[in-house]
PDB file of C-alpha atoms in Angstrom:
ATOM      1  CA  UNK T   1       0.000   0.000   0.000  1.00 58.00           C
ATOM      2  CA  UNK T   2       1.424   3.288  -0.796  1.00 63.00           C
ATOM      3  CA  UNK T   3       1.265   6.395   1.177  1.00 68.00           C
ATOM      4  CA  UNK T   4       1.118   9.787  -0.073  1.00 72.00           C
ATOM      5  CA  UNK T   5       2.584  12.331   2.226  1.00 73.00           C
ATOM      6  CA  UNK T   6       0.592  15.215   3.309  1.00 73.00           C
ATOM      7  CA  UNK T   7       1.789  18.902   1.813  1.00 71.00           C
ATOM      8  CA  UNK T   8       3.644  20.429   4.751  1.00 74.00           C
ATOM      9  CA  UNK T   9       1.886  23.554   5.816  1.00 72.00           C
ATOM     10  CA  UNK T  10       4.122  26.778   5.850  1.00 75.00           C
ATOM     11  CA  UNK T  11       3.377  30.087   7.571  1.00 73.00           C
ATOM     12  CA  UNK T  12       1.240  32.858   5.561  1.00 71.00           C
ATOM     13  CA  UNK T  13       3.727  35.647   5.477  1.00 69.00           C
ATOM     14  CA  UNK T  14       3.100  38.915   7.755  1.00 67.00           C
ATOM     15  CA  UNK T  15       1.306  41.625   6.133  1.00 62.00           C
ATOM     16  CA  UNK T  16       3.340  44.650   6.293  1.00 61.00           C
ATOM     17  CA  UNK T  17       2.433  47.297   9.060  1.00 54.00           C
ATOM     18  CA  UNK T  18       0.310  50.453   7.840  1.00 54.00           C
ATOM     19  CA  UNK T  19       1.872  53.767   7.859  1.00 51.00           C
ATOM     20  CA  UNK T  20       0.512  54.906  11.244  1.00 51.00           C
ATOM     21  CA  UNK T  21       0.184  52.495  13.872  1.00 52.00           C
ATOM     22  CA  UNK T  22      -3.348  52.652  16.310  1.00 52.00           C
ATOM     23  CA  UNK T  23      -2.876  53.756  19.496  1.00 58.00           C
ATOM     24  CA  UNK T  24      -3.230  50.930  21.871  1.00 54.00           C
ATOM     25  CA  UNK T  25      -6.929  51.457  23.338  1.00 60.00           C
ATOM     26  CA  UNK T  26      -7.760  53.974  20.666  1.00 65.00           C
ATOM     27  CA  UNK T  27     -11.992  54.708  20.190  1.00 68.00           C
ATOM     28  CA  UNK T  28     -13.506  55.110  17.087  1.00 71.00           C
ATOM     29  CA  UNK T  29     -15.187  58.112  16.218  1.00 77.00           C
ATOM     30  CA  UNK T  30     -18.556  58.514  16.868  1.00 75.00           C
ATOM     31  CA  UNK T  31     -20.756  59.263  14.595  1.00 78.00           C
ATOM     32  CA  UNK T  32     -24.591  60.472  14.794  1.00 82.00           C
ATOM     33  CA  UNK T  33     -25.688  56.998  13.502  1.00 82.00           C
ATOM     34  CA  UNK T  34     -23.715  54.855  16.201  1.00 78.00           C
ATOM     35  CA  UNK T  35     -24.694  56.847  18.991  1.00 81.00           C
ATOM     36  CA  UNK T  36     -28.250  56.734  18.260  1.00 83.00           C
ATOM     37  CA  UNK T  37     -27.930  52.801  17.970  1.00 84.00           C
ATOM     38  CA  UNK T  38     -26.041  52.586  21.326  1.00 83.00           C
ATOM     39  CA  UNK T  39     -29.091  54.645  22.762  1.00 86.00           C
ATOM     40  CA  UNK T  40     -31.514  52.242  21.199  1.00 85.00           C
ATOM     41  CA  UNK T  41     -29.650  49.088  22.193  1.00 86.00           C
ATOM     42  CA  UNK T  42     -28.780  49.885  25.699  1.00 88.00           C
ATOM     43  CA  UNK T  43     -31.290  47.035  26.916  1.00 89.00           C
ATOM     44  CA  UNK T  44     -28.695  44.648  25.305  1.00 90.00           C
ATOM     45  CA  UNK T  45     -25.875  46.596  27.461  1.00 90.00           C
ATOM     46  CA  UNK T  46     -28.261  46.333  30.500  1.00 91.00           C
ATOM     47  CA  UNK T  47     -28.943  42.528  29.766  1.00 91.00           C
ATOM     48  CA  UNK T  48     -24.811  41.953  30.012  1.00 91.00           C
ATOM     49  CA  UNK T  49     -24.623  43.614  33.308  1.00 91.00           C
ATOM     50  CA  UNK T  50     -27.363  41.970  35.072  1.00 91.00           C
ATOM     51  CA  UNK T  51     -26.091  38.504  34.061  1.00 90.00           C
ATOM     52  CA  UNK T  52     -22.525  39.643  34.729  1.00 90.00           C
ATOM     53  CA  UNK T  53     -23.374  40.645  38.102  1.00 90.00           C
ATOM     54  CA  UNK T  54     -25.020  37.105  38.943  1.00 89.00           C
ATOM     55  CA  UNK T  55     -22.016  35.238  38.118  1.00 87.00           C
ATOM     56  CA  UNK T  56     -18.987  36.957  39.635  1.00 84.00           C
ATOM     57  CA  UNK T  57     -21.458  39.271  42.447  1.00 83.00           C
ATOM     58  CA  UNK T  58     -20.429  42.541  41.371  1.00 87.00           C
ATOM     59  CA  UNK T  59     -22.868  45.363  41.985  1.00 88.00           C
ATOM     60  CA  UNK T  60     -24.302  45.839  38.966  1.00 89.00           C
ATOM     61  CA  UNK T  61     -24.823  49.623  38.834  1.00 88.00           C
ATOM     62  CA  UNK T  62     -20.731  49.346  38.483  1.00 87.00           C
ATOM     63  CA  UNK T  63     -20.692  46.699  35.573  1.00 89.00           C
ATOM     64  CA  UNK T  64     -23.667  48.823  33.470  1.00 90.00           C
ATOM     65  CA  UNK T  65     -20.706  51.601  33.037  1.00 89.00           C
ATOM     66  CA  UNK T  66     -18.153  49.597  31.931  1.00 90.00           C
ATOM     67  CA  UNK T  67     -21.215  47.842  29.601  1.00 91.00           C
ATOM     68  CA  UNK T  68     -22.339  51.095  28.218  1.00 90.00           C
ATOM     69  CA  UNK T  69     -18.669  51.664  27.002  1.00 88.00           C
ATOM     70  CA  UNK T  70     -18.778  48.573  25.428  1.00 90.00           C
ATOM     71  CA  UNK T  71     -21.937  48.769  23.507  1.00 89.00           C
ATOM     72  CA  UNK T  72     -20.136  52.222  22.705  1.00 90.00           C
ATOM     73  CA  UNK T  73     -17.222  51.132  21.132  1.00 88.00           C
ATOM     74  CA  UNK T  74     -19.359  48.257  19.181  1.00 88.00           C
ATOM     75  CA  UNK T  75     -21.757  50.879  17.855  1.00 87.00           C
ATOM     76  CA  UNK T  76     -18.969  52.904  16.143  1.00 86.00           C
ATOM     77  CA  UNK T  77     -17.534  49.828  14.665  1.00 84.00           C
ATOM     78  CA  UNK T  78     -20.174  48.363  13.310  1.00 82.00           C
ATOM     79  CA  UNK T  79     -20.521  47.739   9.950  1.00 79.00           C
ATOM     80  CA  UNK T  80     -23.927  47.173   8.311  1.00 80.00           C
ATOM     81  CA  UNK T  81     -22.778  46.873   4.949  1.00 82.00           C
ATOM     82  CA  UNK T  82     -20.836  43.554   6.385  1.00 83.00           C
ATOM     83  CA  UNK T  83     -22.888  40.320   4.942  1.00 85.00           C
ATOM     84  CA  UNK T  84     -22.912  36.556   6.732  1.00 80.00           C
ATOM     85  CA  UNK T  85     -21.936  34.615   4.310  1.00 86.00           C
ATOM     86  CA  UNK T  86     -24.521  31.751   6.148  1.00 87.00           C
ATOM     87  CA  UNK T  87     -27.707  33.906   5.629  1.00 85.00           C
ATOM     88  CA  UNK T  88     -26.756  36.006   3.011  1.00 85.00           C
ATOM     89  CA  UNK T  89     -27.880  38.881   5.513  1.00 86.00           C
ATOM     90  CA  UNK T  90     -26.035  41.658   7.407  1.00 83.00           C
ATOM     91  CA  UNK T  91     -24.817  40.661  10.999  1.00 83.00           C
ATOM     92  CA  UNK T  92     -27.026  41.815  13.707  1.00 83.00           C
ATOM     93  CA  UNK T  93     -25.569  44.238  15.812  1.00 82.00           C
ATOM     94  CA  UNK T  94     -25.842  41.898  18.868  1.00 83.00           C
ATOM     95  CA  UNK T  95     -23.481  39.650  17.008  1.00 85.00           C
ATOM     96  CA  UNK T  96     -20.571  41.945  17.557  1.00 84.00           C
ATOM     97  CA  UNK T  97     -21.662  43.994  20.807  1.00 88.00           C
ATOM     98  CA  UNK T  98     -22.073  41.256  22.978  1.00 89.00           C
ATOM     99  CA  UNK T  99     -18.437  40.348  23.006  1.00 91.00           C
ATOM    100  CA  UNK T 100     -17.097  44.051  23.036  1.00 89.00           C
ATOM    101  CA  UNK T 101     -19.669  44.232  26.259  1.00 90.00           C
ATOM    102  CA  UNK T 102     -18.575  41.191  27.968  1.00 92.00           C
ATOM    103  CA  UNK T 103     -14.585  42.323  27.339  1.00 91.00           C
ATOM    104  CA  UNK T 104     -15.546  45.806  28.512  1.00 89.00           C
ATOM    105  CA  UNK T 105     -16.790  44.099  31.752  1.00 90.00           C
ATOM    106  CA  UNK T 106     -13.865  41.918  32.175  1.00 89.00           C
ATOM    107  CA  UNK T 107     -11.520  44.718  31.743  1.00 88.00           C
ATOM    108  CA  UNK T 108     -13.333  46.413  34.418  1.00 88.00           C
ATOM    109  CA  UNK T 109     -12.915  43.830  36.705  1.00 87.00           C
ATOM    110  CA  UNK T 110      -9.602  42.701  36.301  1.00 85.00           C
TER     111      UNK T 110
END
């Protein structure tokens, strides 16, 4: 019986660093449109919190801050012109707050 061997796989090669670096922690800039959707969405922010605060018994008045900034940062990086290739539909905007929310809460923490 012969064997074939497998291709060896090699690294992808770096892509080259743009011409001005982000600032570590830098925030988007807001726009009209992303703020109004972080006001509309902060029920999903709120949502976060509460179940944050269950599991690690944080106050949650302190976690809805740190949730809020989240849901912030999401909102200006959102995309809606950004398609899932699954459905053929734009993400929802839960799909990318929830873990910019849930990191915002951690970072708090820690």
């Amino acid at each position: 019986m012969a064997t074939t061997a497998t291709p060896r796989r090699t690294r992808q090669p770096r892509a080259k660093p743009s011409a001005v670096p982000a600032r570590l922690g830098s925030f988007p800039a807001p726009t009209e449109w992303s703020e109004q959707m972080a006001v509309d969405n902060r029920l999903l922010a709120m949502d976060c919190a509460n179940r944050f605060a269950r599991s690690c018994g944080i106050p949650v008045q302190e976690l809805e801050i740190a949730a809020w900034v989240g849901l912030l940062k999401a909102c200006r990086l959102y995309d809606p012109g950004r398609i899932n290739p699954e459905t053929g539909e734009p993400f929802a905007l839960s799909t990318i707050a929830v873990p910019y929310v849930r990191g915002a809460m951690k970072q708090h923490v820690r």
